[in-house]
Short mmCIF file of C-alpha atoms and ligand atoms in Angstrom, two decimals:
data_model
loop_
_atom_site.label_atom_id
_atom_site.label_comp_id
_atom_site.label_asym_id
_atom_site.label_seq_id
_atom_site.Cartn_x
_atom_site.Cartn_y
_atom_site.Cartn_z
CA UNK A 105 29.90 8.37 41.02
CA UNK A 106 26.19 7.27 40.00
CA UNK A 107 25.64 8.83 36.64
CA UNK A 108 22.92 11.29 36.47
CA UNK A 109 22.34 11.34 32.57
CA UNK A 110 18.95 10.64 31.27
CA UNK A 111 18.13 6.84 31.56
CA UNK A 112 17.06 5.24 27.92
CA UNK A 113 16.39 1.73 26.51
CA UNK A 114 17.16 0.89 23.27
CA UNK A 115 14.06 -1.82 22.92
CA UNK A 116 15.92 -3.16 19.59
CA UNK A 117 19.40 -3.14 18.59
CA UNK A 118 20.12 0.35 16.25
CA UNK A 119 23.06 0.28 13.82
CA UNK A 120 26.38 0.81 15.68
CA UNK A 121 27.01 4.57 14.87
CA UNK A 122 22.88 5.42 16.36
CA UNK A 123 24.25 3.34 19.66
CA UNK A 124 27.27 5.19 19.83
CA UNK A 125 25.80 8.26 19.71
CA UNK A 126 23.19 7.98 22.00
CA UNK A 127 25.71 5.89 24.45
CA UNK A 128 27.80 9.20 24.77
CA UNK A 129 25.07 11.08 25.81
CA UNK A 130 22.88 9.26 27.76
CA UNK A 131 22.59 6.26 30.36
CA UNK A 132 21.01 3.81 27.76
CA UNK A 133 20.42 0.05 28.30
CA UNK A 134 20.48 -1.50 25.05
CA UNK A 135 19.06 -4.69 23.45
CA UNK A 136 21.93 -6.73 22.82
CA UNK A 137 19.84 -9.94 21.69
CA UNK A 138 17.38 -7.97 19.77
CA UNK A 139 14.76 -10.20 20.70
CA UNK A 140 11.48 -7.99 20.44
CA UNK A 141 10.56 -7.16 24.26
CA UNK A 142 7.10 -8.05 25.80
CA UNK A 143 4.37 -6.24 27.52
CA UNK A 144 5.15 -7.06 30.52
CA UNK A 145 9.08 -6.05 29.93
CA UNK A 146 8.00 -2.71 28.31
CA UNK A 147 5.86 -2.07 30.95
CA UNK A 148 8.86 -2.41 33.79
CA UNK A 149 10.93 -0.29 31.31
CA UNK A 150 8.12 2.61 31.84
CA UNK A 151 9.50 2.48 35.35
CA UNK A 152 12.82 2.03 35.09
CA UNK A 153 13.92 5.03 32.38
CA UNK A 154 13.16 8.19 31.55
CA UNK A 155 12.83 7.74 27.42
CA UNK A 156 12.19 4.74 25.39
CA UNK A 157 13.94 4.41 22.08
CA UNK A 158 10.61 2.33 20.56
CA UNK A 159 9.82 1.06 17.33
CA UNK A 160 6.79 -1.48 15.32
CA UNK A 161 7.74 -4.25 17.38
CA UNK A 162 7.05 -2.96 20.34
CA UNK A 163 3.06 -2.80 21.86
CA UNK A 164 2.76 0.08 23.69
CA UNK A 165 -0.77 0.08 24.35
CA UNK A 166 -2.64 2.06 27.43
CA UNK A 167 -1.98 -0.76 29.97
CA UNK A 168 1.68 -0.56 29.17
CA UNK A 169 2.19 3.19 29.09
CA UNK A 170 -0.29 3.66 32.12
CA UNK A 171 2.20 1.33 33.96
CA UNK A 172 1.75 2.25 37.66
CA UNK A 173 5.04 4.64 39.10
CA UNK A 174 6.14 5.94 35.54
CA UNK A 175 9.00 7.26 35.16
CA UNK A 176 9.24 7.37 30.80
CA UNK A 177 8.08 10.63 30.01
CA UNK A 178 9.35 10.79 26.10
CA UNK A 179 8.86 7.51 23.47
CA UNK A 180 10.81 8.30 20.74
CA UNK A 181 9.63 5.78 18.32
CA UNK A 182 11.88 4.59 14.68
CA UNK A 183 9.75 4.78 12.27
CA UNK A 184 7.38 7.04 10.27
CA UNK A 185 4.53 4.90 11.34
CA UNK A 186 3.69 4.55 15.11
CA UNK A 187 0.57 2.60 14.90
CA UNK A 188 2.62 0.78 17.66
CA UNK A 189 1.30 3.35 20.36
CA UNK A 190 -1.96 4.37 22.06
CA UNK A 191 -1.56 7.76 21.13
CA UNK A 192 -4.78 9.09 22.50
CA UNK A 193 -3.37 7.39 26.02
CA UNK A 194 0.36 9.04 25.67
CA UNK A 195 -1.65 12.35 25.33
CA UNK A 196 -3.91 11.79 28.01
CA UNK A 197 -0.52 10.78 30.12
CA UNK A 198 1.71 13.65 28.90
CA UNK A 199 4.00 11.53 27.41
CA UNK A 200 5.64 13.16 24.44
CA UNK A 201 5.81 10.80 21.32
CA UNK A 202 8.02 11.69 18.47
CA UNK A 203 8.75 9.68 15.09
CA UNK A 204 10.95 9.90 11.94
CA UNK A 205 9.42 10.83 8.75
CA UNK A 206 10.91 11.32 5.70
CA UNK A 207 14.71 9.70 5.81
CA UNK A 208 12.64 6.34 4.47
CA UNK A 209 10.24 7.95 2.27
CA UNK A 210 12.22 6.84 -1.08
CA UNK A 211 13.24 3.48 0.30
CA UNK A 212 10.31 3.13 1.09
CA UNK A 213 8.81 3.89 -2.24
CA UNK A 214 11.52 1.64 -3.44
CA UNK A 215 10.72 -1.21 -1.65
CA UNK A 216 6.90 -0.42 -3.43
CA UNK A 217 8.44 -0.55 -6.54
CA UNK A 218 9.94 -3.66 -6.22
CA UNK A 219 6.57 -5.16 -5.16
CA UNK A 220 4.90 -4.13 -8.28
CA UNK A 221 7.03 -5.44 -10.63
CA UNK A 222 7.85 -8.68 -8.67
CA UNK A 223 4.20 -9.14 -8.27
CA UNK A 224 2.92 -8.04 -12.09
CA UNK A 225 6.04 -10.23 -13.73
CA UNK A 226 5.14 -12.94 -11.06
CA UNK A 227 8.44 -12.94 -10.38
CA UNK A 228 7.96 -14.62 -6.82
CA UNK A 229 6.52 -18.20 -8.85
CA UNK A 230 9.23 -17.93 -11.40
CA UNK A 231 12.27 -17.95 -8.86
CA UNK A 232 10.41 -20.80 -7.22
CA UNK A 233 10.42 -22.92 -10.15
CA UNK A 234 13.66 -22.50 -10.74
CA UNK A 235 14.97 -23.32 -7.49
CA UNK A 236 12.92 -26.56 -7.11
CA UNK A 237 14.88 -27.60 -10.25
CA UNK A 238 10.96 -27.33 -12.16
CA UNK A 239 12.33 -25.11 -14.85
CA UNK A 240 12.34 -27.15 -18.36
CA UNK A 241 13.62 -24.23 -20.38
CA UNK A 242 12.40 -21.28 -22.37
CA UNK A 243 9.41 -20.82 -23.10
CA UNK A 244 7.43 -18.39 -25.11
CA UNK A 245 3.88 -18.99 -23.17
CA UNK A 246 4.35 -19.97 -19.37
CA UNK A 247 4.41 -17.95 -16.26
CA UNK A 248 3.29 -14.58 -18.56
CA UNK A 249 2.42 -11.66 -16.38
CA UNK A 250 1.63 -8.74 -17.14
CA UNK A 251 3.01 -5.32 -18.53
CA UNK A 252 2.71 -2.19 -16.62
CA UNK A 253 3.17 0.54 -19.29
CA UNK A 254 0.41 2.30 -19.91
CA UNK A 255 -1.79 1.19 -17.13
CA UNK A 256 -3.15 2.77 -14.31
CA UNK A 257 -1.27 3.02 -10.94
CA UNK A 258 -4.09 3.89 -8.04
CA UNK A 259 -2.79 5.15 -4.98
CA UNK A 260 -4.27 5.48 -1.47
CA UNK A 261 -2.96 8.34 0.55
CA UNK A 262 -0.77 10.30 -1.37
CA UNK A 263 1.82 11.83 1.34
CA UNK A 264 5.37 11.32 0.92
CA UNK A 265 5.52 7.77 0.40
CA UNK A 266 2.54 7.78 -1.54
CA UNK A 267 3.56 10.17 -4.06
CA UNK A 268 7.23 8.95 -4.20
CA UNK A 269 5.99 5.73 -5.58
CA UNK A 270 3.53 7.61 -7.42
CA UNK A 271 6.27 9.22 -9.12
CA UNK A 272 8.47 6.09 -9.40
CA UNK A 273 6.13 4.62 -11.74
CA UNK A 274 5.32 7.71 -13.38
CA UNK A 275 8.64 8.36 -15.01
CA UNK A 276 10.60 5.09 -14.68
CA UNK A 277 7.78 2.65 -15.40
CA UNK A 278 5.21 4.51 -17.77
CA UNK A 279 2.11 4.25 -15.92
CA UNK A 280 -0.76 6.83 -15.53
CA UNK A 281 -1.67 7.67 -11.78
CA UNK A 282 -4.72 7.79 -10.51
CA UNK A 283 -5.26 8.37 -6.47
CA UNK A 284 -7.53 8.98 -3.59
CA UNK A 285 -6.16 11.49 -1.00
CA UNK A 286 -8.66 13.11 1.90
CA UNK A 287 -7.06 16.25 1.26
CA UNK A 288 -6.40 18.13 -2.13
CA UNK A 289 -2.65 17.87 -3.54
CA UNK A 290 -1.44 20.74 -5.41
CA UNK A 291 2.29 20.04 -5.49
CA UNK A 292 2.72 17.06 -7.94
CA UNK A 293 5.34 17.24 -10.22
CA UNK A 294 3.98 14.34 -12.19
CA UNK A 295 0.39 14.31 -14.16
CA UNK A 296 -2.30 12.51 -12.11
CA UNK A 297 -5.50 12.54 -11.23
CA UNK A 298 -7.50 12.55 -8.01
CA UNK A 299 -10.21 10.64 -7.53
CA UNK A 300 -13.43 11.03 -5.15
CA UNK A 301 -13.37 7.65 -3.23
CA UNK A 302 -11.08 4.78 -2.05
CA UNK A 303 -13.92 2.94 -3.92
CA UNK A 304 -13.19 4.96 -7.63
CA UNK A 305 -9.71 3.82 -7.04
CA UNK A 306 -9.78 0.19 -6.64
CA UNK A 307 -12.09 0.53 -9.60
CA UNK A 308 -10.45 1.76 -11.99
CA UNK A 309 -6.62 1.04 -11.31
CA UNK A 310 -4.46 -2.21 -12.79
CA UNK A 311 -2.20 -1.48 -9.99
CA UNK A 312 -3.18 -0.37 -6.11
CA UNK A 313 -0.28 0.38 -4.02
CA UNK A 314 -1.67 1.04 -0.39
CA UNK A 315 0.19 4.20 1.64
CA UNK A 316 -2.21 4.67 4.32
CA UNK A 317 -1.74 4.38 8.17
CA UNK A 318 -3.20 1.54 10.18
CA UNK A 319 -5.77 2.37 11.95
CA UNK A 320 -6.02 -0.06 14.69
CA UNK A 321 -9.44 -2.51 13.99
CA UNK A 322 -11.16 -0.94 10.92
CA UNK A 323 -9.09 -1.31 7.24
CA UNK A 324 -8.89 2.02 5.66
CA UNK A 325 -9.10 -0.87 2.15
CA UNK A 326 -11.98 -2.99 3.34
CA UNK A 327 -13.46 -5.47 2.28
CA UNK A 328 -16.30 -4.04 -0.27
CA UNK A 329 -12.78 -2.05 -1.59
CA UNK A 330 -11.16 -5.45 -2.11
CA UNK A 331 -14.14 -6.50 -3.93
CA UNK A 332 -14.57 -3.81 -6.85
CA UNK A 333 -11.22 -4.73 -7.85
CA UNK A 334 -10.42 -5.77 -11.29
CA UNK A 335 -9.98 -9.48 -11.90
CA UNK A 336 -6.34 -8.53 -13.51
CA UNK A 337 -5.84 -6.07 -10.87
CA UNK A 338 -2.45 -6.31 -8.46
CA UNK A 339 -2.72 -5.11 -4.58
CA UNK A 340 0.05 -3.34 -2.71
CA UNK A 341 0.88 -3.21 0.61
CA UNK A 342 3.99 -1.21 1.92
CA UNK A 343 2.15 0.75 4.79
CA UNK A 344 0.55 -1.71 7.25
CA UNK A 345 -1.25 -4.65 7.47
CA UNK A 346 -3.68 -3.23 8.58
CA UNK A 347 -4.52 -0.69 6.64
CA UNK A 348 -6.48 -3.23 4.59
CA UNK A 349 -8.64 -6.10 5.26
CA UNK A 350 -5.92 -8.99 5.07
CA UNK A 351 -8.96 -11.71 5.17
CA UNK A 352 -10.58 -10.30 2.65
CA UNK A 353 -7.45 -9.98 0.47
CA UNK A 354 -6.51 -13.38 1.05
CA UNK A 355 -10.00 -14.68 -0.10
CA UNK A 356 -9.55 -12.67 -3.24
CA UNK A 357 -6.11 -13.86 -3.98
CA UNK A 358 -7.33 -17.72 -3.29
CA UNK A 359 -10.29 -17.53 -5.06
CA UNK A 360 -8.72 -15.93 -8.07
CA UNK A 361 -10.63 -12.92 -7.91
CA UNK A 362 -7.66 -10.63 -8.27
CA UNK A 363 -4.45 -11.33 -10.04
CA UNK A 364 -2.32 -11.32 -7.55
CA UNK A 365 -0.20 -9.01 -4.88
CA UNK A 366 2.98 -8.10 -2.99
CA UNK A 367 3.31 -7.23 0.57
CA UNK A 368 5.73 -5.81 2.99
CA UNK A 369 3.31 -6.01 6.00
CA UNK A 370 1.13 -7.95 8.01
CA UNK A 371 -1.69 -7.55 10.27
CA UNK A 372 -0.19 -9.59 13.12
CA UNK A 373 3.98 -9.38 12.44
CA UNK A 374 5.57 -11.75 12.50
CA UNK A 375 3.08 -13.90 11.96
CA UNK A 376 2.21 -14.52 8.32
CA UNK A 377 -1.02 -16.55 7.59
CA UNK A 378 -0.51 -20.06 6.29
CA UNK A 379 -3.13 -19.57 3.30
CA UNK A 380 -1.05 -16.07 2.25
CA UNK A 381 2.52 -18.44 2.45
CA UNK A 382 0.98 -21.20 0.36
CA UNK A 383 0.02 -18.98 -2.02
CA UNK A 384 1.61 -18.10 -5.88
CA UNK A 385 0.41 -14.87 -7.03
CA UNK A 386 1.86 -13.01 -3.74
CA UNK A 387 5.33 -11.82 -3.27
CA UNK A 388 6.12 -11.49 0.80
CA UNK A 389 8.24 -9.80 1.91
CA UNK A 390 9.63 -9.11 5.75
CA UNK A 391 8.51 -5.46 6.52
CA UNK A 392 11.99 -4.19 5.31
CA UNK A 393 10.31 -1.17 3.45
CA UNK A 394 12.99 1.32 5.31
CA UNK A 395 15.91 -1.38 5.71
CA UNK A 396 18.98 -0.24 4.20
CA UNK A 397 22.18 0.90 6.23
CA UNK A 398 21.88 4.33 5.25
CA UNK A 399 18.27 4.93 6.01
CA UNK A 400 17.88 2.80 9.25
CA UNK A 401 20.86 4.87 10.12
CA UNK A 402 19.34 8.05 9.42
CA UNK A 403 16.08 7.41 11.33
CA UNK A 404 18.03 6.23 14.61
CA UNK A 405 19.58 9.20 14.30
CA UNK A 406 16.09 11.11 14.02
CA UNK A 407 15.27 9.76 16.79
CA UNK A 408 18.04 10.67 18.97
CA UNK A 409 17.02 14.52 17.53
CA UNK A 410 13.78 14.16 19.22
CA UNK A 411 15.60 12.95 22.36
CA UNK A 412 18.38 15.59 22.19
CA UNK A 413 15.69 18.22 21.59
CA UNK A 414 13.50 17.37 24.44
CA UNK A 415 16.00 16.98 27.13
CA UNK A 416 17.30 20.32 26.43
CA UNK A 417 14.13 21.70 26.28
CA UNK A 418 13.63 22.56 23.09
CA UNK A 419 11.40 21.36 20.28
CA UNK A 420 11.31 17.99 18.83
CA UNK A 421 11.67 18.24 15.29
CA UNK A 422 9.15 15.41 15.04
CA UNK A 423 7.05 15.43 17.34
CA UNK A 424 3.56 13.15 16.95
CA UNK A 425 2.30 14.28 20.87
C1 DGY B 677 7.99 2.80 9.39
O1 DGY B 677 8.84 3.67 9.39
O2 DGY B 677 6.84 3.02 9.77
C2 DGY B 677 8.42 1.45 8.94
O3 DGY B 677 7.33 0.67 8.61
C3 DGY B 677 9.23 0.79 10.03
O4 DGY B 677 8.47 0.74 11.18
#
């Protein structure tokens, strides 16, 4: 008998107990290479099922979701972020778009965390030594960075991510926060203080950890931002590349102009410039922000909420459109 359940496609591999709970509910293709799917793929998917189980990887731009005879009328996208999809063009379609905030917020912040210290301790430059066999012993003035306590943490966009790793190096590492948020925050449990422009920030901070969304072509952090910051000032990227000006980071970072930064994302993933690789003062890292078994868990299962709730017609608990 042909099954009549809702048709979905994985476009990634989920961990096994997201899979197995969608698989009992629905008619669902999944990605069993996890190979990251094209445009032209995606766009026969629009055709082919009736939801999409999406995430950063995959472009779903206008000509994709405007794909001639659709059939996908929900995108249920893993991740808080969905900079992935033309939102303006799922609205315009009717296509409901739904995400998963909040199961990665302190991973997340973690992940943040581990970027400031790896980056102010230049920890990144120190493992390298040492595993090139370039390490001649103990010393009491090489490969110094610098100490956190005390100095100024500047955030941009203090939401939930934003204020958990506001909060994070509040309490565990000392530091005083500073941030720039469109909106006034009255529900900090931690003393900071809010500043009038991205610009005051960058200013004024030792440390700017970056928790905006990317906005397509124009950097929230651009490049004039980039510019007032302190020579011994460290950059933060958790969010998405771009959400700042990545050129005009990497001409800081090569030019000495900054002290140095860590990153979780880039502008054009997974492609990683050459001059950012080659460089010392950066940590990279491989957007794995949310990536622990527990949280990736939780958000596939966020996802299959939002899919839940809208095939039995009620509402998604996330819903973005
Ligand atoms: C998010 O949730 O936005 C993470 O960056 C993974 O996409």
């Amino acid at each position: 008998m042909a099954d009549t359940r809702p048709g979905v496609l994985l476009t990634r591999k989920l961990p096994a107990a997201v899979e197995a709970r969608l698989c009992s509910t629905y008619e669902v293709q999944l990605n069993t290479t996890d190979k990251p799917m094209s445009k032209a793929e995606l766009s026969a998917a629009m055709t082919e099922f009736d939801a999409l189980v999406s995430t950063v990887s995959d472009p779903l731009d206008a000509p994709v979701l405007q794909s001639g005879n659709r059939r996908v009328r929900i995108i249920a996208n893993v991740g808080v972020g969905y900079s992935n999809i033309d939102i303006d063009t799922a609205r315009a379609e009717g296509i409901a778009v739904s995400n998963t905030p909040d199961v990665l917020t302190e991973a997340t912040a973690d992940i943040a965390l581990l970027l400031i210290l790896a980056a102010t301790r230049r920890a990144y430059a120190a493992e390298r030594k040492l595993r090139e066999n370039r390490w001649d012993g103990f010393s009491l003035v090489d490969g110094l960075g610098s100490s956190v306590q005390g100095k100024v943490i500047g955030i941009i966009g203090m939401g939930r991510i934003g204020k958990a790793t506001a909060r994070r190096a509040a309490f565990g590492l000392g530091m005083k926060v500073v941030f720039y948020n469109r909106s006034p925050i009255s529900d900090l449990d931690f003393e900071a203080t809010r500043l009038d422009t991205i610009a005051d920030v960058m200013a004024s901070a030792d440390v700017v950890s970056v928790h905006v969304p990317g906005c397509g072509t124009t950097p929230l952090v651009n490049a004039d931002h980039i510019a007032m910051l302190k020579p011994t000032a460290y950059l933060i990227n958790t969010a998405r590349g771009d959400s700042i000006d990545e050129a005009a980071l990497i001409a800081a970072l090569t030019e000495g102009r900054i002290a140095g930064a860590g990153l979780d994302v880039y502008t054009q993933e997974p492609e990683v410039p050459d001059a950012l690789r080659s460089l010392d003062n950066v940590t990279l890292l491989p957007h794995i922000g949310s990536a622990t078994e527990e949280v990736r868990t939780a958000m596939g299962m966020v996802a299959a909420d939002n899919l839940d709730a809208f095939f039995s017609g009620s509402t998604l608990p996330c819903r973005v459109v």
